[in-house]
Coordinates of C-alpha atoms in Angstrom, one line a residue:
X1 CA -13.2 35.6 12.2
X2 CA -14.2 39.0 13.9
X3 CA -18.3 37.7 13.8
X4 CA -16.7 34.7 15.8
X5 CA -14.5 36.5 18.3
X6 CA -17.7 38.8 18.6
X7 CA -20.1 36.1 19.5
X8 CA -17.4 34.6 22.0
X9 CA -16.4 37.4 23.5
X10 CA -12.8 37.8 22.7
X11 CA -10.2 39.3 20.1
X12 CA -9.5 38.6 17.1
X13 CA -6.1 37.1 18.3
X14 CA -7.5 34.6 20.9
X15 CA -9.8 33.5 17.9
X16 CA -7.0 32.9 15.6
X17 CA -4.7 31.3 18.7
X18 CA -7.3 28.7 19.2
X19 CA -7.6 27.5 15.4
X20 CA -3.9 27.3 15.3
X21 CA -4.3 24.9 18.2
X22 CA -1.6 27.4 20.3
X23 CA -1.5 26.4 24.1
X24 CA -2.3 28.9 27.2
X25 CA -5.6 29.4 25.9
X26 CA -7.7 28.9 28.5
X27 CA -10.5 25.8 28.6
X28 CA -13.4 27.7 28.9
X29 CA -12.2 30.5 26.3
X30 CA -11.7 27.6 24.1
X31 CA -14.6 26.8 24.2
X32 CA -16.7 29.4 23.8
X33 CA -14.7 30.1 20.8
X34 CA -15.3 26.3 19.5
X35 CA -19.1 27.3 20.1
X36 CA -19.1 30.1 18.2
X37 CA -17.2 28.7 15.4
X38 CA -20.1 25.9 15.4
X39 CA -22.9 28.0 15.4
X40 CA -21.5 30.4 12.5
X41 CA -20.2 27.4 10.7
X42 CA -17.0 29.4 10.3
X43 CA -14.2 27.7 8.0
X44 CA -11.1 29.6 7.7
X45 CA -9.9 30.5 4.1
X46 CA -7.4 28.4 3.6
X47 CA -6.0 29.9 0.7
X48 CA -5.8 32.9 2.1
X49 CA -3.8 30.8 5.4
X50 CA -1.1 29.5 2.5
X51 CA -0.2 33.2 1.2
X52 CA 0.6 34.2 5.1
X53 CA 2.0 30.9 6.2
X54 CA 3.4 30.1 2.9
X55 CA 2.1 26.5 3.9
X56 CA -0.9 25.2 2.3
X57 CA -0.8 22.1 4.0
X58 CA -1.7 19.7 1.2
X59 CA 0.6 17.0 -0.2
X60 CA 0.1 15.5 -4.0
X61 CA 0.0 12.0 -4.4
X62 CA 0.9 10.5 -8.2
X63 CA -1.6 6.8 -8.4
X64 CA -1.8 4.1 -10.6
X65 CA -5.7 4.4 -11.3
X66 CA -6.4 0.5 -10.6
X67 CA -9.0 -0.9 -8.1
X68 CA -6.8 -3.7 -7.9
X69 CA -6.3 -4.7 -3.5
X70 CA -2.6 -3.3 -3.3
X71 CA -2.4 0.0 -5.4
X72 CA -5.9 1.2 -3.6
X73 CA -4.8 0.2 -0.6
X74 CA -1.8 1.9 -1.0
X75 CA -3.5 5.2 -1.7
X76 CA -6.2 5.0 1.0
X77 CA -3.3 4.1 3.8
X78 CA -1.8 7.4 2.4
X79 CA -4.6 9.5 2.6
X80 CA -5.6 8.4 6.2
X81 CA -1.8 9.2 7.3
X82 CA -1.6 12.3 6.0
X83 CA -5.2 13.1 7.8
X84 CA -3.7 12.0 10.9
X85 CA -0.3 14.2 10.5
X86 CA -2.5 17.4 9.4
X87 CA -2.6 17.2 6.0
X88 CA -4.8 17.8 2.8
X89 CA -4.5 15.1 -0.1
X90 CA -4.6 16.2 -3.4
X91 CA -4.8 12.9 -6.2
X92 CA -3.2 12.7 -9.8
X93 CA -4.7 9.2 -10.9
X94 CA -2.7 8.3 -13.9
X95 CA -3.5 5.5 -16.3
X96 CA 0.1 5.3 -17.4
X97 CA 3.0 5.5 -15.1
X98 CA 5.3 6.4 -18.1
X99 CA 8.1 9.6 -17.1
X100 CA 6.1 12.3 -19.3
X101 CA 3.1 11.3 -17.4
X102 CA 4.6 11.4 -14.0
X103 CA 6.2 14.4 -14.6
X104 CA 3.1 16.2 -15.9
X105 CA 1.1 15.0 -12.9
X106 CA 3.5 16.5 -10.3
X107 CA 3.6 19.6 -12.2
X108 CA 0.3 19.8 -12.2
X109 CA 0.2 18.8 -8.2
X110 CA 2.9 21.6 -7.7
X111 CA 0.4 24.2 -9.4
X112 CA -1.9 23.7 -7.1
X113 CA 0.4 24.6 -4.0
X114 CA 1.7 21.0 -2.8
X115 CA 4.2 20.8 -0.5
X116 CA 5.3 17.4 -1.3
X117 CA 4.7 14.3 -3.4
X118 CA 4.4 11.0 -3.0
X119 CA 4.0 8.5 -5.9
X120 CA 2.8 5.3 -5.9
X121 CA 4.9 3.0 -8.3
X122 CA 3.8 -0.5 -8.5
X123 CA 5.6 -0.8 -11.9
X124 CA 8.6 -1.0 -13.0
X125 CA 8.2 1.9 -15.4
X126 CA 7.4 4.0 -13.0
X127 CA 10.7 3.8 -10.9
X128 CA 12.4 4.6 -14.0
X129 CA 10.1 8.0 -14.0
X130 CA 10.4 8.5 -11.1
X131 CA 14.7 8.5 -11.0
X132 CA 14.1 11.1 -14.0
X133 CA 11.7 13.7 -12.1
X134 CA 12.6 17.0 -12.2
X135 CA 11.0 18.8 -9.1
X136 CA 11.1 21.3 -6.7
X137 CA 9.3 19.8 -3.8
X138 CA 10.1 17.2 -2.0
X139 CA 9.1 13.4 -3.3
X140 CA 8.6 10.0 -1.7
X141 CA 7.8 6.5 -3.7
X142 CA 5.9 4.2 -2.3
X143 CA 5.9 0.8 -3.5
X144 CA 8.3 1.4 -5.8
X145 CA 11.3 -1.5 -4.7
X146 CA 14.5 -0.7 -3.1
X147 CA 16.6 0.7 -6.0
X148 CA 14.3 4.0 -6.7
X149 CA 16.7 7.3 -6.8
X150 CA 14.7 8.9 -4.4
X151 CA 13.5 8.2 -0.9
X152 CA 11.1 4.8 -1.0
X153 CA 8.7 3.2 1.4
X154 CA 8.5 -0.5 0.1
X155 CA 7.2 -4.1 1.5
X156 CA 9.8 -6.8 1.5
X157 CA 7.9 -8.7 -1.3
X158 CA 11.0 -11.3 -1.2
X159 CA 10.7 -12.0 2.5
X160 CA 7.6 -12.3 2.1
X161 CA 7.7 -15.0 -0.7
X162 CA 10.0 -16.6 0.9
X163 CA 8.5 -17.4 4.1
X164 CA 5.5 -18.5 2.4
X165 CA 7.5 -20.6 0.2
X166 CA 9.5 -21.9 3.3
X167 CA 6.1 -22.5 5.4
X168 CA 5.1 -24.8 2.5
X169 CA 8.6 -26.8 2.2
X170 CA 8.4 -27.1 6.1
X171 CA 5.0 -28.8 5.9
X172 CA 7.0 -31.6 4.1
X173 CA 5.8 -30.5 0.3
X174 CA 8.9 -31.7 -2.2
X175 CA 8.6 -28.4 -4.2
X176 CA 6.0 -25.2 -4.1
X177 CA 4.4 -24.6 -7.9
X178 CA 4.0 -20.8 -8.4
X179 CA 1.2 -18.4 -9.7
X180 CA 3.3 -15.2 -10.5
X181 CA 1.6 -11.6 -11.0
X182 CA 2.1 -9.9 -14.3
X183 CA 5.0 -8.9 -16.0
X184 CA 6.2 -5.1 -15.1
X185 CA 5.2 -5.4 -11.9
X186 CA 7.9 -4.8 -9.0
X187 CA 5.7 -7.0 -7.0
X188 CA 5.5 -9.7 -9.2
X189 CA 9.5 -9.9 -10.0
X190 CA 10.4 -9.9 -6.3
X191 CA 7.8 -12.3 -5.2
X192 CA 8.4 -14.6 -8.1
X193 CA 12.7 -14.1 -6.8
X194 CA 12.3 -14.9 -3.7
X195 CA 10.4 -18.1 -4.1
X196 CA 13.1 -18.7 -6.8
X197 CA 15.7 -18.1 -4.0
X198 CA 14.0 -20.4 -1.4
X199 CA 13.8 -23.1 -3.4
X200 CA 17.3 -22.9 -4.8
X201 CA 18.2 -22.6 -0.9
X202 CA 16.5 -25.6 0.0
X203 CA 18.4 -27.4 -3.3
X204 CA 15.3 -27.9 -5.2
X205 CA 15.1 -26.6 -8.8
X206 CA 12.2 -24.7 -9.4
X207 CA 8.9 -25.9 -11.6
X208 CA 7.7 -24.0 -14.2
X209 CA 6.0 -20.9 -13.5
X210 CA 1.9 -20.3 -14.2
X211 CA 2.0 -16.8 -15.4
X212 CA -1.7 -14.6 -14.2
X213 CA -2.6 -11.0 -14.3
X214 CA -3.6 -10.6 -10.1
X215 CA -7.2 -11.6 -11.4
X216 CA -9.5 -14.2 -10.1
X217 CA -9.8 -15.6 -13.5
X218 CA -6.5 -15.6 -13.6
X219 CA -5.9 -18.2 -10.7
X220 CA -9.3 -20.1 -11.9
X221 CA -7.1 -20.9 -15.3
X222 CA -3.9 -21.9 -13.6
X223 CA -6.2 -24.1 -11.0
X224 CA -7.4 -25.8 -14.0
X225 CA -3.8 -26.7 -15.3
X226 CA -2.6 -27.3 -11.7
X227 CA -5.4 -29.8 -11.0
X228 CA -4.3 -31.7 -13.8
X229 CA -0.7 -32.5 -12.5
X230 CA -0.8 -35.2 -9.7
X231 CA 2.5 -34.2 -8.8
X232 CA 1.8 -30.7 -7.4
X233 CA 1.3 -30.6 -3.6
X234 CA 1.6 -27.2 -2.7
X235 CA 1.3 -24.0 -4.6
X236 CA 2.1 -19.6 -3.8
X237 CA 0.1 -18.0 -5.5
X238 CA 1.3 -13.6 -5.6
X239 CA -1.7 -12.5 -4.4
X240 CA -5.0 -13.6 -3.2
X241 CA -7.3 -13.1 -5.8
X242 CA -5.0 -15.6 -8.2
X243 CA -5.5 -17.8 -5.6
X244 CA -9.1 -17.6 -4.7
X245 CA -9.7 -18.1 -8.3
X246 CA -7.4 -21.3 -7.8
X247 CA -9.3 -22.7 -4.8
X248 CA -12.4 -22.5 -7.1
X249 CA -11.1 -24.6 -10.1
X250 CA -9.1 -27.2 -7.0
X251 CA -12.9 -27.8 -5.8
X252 CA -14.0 -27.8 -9.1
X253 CA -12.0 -31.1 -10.3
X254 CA -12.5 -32.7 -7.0
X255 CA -9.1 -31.9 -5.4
X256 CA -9.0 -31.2 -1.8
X257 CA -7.5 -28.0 -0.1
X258 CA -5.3 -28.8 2.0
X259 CA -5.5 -32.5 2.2
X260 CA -4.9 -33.0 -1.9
X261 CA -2.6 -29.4 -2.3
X262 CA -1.8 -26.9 0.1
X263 CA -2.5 -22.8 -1.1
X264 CA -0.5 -19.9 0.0
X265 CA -1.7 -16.4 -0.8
X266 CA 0.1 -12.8 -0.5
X267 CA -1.7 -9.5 0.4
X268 CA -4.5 -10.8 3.1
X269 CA -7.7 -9.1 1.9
X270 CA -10.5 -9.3 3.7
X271 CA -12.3 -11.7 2.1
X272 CA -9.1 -14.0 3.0
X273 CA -10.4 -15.5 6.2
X274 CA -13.9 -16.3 5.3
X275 CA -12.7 -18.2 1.6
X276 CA -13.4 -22.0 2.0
X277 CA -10.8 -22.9 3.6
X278 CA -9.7 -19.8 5.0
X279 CA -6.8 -18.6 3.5
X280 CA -2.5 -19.1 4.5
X281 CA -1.5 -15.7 3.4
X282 CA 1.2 -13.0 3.8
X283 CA -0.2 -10.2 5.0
X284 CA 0.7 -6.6 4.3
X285 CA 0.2 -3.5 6.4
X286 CA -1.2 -1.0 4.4
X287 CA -1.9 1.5 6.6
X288 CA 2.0 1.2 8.1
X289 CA 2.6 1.6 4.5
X290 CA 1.3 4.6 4.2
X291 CA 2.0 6.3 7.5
X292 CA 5.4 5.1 6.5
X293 CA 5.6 7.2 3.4
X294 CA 3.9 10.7 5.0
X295 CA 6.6 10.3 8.1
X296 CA 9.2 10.3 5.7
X297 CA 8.0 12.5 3.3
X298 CA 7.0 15.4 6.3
X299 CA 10.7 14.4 7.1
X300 CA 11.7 16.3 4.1
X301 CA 9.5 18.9 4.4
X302 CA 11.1 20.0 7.5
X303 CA 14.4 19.6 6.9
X304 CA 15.5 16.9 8.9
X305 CA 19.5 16.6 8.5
X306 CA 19.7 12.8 7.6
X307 CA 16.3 11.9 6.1
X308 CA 16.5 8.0 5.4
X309 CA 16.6 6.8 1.9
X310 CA 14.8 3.6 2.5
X311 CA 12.4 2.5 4.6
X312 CA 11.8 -1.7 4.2
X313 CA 8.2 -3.5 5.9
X314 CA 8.7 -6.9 6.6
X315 CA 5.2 -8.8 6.0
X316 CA 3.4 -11.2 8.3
X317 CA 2.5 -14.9 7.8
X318 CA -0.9 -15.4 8.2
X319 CA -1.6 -19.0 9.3
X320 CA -5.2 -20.8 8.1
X321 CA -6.1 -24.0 6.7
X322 CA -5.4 -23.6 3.5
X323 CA -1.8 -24.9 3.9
X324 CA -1.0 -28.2 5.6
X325 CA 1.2 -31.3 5.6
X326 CA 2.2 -32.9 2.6
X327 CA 0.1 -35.9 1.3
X328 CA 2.0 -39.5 2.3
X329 CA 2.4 -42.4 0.2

């Protein structure tokens, strides 16, 4: 810091006033400094910032290790939010969201300076560890439902199932088959309710359910079965990738999408719109998501006298031609 304040022309202080961002600096003092700091490639020593600030300005984040759509989407709307807010991310990717393993990973996240945490709990196992974390810092779920002990950032999975479901009954379809998402998934059990609930609604009792992992492969095998029954008209599948896989196998046994059976999807990836036909879909915000879940965790962090315990995104319908009027006659 003095070689930079040298070069620049300045004190130590002005140097140090201008990388905290403080104001009545003047313009042209900045930059000097700024040039100076480029042509020395100066970095401050951040640890040595967090012993005098006491702030180290990183926040841990607990993942599901998964390259599944939602959980690394999740994790990279987190990561971009807390770079926006001013804020290092350091990851504990877990293969198991069991309590011992959530607790060990923001242990080991608090060892390493962390001023908060946010975990990602996709599972329903990992709300349970979550309610029985023992911390110090502040925590934040994400994607962990609406009944998690601490403060939770969630999509409204069953609005979101329901207006797909409804979209499908209003398009004249009888009933709406589902493809559900695994069991243990928070995800899964609300999507799979609140088509449940639609259709009770509407007075219609609900078919059986075609049971699928999130894969592609997953939908392909339910298509099969699906294709089969020239009763079904319309089917939600709980994410997109279990119904790309069951666009393949509709095309496959010569069944037309939507004039034969309507598709409705849930996430929106980005293959979603360029799927043949483009995909009806519920689309969630990741990136709101995770902005969402920084906000409320820097909430904590500084105190704020009623931080709010739950914080609910309402999903988008996503209109394409995957979904259309039910078949006459």
């Amino acid at each position: 810091m003095a070689d930079v304040a040298k070069l620049a022309g300045v004190s130590h202080q002005t140097v140090s006033r201008v990388l905290n961002g403080a104001p009545h600096v003047r313009p042209d003092t900045r930059d000097r400094v700024l040039a100076a700091i480029r042509e020395l490639d100066y970095r401050p020593n951040s640890a040595a910032r967090a012993l005098v600030t006491r702030r180290s300005q990183t926040l841990g984040v607990v993942s599901f290790a998964s390259t599944l759509y939602g959980p690394a989407s999740m994790l990279d709307g987190l990561e971009q939010a807390a770079r926006s807010a001013g804020y290092f991310v350091s990851v504990a990717s877990l293969r198991s969201l069991d309590s011992r393993s959530v607790q060990e990973a923001v242990d080991r996240l608090r060892d390493q300076g962390v001023e908060g945490v946010v975990v990602i709990a996709p599972q329903i196992s990992a709300v349970g560890a979550v309610a029985r974390l023992s911390s110090a810092v502040p925590v934040v779920a994400v994607g962990a439902g609406t009944g998690s002990r601490v403060p939770t950032v969630a999509v409204d999975n069953l609005a979101g199932a329901a207006a797909a479901t409804r979209h499908l009954l209003d398009l004249g379809h009888r009933t709406v088959h589902h493809v559900a998402g695994p069991a243990g998934w928070l995800e899964s059990k609300d999507r799979e309710d609140g088509w449940r609930r639609t259709l009770d609604q509407a007075g219609i009792a609900a078919p059986a359910v075609h049971s699928g992992d999130w894969s592609s492969r997953a939908g392909y095998q339910a298509g099969m079965r699906i294709a089969e029954d020239p009763e079904v008209t319309a089917v939600f599948c709980a994410n997109d990738h279990m119904a790309l896989g069951l666009l393949r196998a509709l095309h496959e046994a010569g069944r037309s999408v939507p004039g034969d059976i309507s598709v409705v999807g849930f996430d929106d990836i980005p293959e979603a719109a360029y799927l043949i036909p483009p995909l009806t879909t519920v689309r969630q915000d990741f990136g709101e998501l995770g902005r969402r879940g920084v906000e409320l965790l820097v909430e904590e962090l500084a105190g704020a006298a009623h931080v709010r315990s739950r914080v609910l995104i309402t999903p988008e319908m996503v209109l394409r031609r995957s979904a259309g009027p039910a078949r006459r006659g």
